[in-house]
Short mmCIF file of C-alpha atoms and ligand atoms in Angstrom, two decimals:
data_model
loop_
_atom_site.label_atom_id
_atom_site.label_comp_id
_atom_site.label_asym_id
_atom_site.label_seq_id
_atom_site.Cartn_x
_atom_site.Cartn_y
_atom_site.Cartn_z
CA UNK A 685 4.42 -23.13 -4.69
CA UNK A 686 5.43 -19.89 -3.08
CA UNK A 687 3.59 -17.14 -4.69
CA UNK A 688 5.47 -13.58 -4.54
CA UNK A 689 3.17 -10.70 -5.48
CA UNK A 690 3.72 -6.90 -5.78
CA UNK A 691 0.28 -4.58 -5.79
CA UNK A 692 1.69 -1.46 -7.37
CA UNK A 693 -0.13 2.04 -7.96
CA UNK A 694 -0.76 5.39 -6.63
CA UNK A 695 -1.82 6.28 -2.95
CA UNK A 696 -5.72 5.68 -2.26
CA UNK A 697 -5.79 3.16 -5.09
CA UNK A 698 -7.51 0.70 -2.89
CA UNK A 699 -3.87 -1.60 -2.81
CA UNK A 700 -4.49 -1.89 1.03
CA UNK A 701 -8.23 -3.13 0.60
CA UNK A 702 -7.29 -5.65 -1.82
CA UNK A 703 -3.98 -6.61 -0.12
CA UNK A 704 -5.81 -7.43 2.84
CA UNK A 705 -8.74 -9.52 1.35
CA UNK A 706 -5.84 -11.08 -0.68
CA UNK A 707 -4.00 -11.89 2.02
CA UNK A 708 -6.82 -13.79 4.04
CA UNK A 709 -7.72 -15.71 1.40
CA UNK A 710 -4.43 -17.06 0.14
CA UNK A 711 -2.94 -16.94 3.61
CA UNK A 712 0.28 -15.18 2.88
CA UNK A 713 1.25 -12.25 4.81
CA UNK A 714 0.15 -8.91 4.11
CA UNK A 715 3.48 -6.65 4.19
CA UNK A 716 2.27 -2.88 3.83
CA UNK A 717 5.23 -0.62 4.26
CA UNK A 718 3.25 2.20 5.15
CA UNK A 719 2.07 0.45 8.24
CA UNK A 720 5.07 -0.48 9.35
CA UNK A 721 6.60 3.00 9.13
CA UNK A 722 3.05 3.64 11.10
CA UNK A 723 3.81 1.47 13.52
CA UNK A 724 7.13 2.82 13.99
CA UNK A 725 5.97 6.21 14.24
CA UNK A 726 3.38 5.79 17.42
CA UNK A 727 5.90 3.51 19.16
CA UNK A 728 8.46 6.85 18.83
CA UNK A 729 11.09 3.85 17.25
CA UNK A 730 14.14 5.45 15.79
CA UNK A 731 13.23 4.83 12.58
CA UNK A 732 9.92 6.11 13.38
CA UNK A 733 11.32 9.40 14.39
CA UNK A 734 13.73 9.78 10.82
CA UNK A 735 10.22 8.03 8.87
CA UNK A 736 7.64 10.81 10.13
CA UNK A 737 8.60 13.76 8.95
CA UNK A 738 8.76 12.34 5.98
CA UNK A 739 5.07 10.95 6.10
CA UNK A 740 3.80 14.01 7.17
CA UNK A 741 4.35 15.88 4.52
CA UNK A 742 3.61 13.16 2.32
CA UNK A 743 6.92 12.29 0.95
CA UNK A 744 8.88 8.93 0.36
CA UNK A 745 11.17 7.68 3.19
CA UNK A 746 14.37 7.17 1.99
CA UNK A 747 15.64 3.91 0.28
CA UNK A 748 17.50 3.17 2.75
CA UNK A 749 15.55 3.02 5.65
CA UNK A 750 12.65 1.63 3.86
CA UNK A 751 15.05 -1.20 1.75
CA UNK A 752 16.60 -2.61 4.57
CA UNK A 753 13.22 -2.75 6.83
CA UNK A 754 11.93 -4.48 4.43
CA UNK A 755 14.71 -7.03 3.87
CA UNK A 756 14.18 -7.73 8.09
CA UNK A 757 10.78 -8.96 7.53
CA UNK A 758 11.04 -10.98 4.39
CA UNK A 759 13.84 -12.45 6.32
CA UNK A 760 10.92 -14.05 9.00
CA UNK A 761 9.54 -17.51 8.61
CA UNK A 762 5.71 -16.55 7.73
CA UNK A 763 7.63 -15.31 4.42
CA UNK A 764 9.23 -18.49 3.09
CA UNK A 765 5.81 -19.78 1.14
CA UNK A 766 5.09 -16.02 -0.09
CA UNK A 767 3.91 -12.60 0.12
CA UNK A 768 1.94 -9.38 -0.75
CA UNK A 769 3.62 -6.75 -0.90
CA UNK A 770 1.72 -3.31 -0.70
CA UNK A 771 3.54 -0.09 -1.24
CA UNK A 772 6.66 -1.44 -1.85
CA UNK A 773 8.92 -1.15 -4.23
CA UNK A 774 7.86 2.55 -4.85
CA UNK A 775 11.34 3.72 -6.11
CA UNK A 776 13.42 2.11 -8.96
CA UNK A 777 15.76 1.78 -6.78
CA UNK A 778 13.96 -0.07 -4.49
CA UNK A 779 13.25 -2.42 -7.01
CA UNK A 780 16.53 -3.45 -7.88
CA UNK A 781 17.16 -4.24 -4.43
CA UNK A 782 14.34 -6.66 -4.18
CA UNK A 783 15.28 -8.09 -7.58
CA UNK A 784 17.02 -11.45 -6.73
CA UNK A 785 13.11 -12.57 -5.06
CA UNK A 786 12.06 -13.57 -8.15
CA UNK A 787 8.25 -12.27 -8.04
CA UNK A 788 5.25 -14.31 -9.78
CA UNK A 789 3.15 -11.06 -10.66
CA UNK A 790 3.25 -7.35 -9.98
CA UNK A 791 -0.57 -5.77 -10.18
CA UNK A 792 -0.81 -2.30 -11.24
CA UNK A 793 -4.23 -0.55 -9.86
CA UNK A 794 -4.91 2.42 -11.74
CA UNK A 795 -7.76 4.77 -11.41
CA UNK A 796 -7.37 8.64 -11.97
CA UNK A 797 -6.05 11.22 -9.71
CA UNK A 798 -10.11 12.25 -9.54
CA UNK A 799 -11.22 9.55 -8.06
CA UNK A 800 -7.85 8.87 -5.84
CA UNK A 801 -8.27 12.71 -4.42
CA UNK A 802 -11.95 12.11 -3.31
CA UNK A 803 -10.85 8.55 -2.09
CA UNK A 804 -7.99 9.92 0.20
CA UNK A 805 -10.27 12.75 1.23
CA UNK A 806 -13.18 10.31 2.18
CA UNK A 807 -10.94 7.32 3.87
CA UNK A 808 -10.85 6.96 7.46
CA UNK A 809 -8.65 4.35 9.40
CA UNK A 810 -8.90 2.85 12.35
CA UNK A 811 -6.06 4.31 15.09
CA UNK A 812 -6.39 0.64 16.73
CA UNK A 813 -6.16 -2.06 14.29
CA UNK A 814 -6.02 -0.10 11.09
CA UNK A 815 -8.91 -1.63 9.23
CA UNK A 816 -9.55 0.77 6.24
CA UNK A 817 -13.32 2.18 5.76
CA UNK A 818 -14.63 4.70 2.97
CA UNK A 819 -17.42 7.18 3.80
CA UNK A 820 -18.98 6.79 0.70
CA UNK A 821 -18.24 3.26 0.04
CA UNK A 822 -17.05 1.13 2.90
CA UNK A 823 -19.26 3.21 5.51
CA UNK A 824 -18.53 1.74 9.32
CA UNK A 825 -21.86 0.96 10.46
CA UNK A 826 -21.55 3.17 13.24
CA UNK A 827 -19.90 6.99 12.38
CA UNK A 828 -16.83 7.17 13.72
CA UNK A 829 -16.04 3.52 15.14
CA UNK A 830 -14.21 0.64 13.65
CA UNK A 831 -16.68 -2.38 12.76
CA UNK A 832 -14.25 -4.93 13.72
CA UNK A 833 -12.69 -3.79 17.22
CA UNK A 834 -14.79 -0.41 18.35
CA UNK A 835 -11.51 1.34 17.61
CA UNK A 836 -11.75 5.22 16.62
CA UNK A 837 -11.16 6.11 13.14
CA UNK A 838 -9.46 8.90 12.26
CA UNK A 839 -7.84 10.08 8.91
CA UNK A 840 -4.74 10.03 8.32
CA UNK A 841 -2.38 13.52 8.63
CA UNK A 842 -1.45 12.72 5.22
CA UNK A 843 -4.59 12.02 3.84
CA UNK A 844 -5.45 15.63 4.10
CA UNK A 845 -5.31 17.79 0.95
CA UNK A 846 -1.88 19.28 0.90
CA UNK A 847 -0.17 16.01 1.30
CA UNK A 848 -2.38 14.20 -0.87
CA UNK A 849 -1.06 17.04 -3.70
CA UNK A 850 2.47 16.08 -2.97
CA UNK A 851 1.62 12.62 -2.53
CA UNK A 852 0.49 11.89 -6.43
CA UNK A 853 3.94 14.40 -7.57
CA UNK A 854 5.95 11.79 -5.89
CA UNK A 855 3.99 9.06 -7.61
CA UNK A 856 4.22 10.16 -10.80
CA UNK A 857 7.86 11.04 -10.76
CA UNK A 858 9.30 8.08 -8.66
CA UNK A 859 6.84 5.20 -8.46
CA UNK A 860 5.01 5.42 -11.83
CA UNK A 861 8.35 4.33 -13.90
CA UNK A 862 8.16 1.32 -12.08
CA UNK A 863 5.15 0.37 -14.22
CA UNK A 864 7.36 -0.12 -17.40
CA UNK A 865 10.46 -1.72 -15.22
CA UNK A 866 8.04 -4.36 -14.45
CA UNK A 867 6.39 -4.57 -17.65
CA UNK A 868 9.82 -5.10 -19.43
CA UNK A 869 10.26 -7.91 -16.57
CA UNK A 870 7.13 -9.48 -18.23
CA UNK A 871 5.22 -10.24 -15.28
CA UNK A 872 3.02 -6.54 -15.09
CA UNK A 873 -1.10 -7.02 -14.66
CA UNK A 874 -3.20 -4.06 -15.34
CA UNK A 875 -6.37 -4.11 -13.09
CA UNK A 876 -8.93 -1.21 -13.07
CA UNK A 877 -9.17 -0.03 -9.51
CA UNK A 878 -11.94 3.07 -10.66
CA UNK A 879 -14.51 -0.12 -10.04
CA UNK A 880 -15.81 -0.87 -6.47
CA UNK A 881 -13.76 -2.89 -4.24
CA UNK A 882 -15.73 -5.95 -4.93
CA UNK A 883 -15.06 -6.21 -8.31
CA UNK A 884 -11.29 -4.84 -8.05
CA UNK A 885 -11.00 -7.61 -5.63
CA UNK A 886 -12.30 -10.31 -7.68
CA UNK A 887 -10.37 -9.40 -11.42
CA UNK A 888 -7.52 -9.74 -8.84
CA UNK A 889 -8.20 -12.95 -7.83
CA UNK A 890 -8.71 -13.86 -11.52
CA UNK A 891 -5.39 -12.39 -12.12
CA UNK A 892 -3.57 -14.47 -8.84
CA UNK A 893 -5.22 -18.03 -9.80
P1 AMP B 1699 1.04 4.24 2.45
O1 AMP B 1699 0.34 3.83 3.69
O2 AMP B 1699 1.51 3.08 1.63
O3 AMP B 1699 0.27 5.25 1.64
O4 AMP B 1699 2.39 4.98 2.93
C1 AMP B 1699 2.34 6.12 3.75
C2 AMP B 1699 3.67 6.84 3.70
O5 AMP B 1699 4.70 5.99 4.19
C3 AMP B 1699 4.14 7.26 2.31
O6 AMP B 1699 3.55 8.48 1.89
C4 AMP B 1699 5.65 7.40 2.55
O7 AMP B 1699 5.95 8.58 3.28
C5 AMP B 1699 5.91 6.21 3.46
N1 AMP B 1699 6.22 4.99 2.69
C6 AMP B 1699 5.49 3.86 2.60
N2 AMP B 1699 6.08 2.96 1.81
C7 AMP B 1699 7.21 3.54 1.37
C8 AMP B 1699 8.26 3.12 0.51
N3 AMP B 1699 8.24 1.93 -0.11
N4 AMP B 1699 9.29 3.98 0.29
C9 AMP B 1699 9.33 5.19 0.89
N5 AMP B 1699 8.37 5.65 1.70
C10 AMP B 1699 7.33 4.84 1.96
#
């Protein structure tokens, strides 16, 4: 059966970790909007050049852009037996347009705006294959280099503290009332994402099977 899954919750909430572990192990693809704005961005795309300013300051893209980009890739044959998606829907709006895909369960990862601040501060990415490491938790075994390709890691522009500020506004005002849209929808999971990843990782799992 296909299985259709939304992770849902603020920025540094660990919904990339989880997404990607998820991902591996029920072999669906991992579709992460913020990467593919990323993506977008370094390869100077046209939507890359509308999407950055945007990201930079740590505000949402709008709809539009971000709707029908989204649409594209569902539209591609690794979809057809499922998907995580992973910072998408973050608008209402959003997730009326995704609405007819009938999803199986949206996970809400919640952890306070404490522990997101010192996770956004702390998280470093690699600028090659994107792989996500934590200095205090998910330390690269060598400072400064990705584990898995020798890529550099970096952190991202709007990981840094001004953005992260306007980051959670923009949470709480346009992505947080998705929380009850889905819970009205019946198909909402809470999951506690102030625990470490391995144990966020594996109530998820309880949550997916
Ligand atoms: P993320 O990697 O998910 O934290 O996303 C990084 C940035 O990409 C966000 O701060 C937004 O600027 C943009 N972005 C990602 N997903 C969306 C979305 N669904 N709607 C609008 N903007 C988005």
């Amino acid at each position: 059966m296909a299985k259709k899954i939304i992770l849902l919750g603020p920025p540094g909430v660990g919904k990339g970790t989880v997404a990607d572990k998820l991902t591996k192990k029920l072999n669906l693809p991992h579709i992460a909007t913020g990467d593919m704005l990323r993506d977008n961005t370094e390869k100077k795309t046209p939507l890359g050049i509308k999407a950055k300013s945007f990201m930079d300051k740590g505000l949402l893209v709008p709809d539009e852009v971000v709707i029908e980009m989204v649409r594209q890739r569902l539209k591609q044959d690794d979809c057809k037996d499922g998907f995580v998606l992973d910072g998408f829907p973050r608008t209402i709006n959003q997730a009326e347009k995704i609405d007819d895909l009938n999803f199986d369960e949206v996970i809400n990862l919640q952890a306070t705006d404490d522990i997101i601040i010192k996770r956004l501060n702390n998280r470093r990415v690699c600028s090659k294959c994107g792989s996500i490491f934590h200095l205090d938790y998910i330390k690269p075994k060598q400072e400064g280099i990705c584990d898995k390709c020798n890529g550099k890691l970096i952190q991202r522009e709007d990981d840094k503290d001004e953005a992260i500020k306007e980051r959670l506004k923009v949470y709480r005002s346009l992505t947080e009332p998705l929380i009850s849209y889905f819970k009205n929808k019946g198909i909402l999971v809470e999951v506690d994402g102030s625990k470490t990843p391995k144990e966020v990782f594996e109530s998820v799992v309880r949550v997916v099977s």
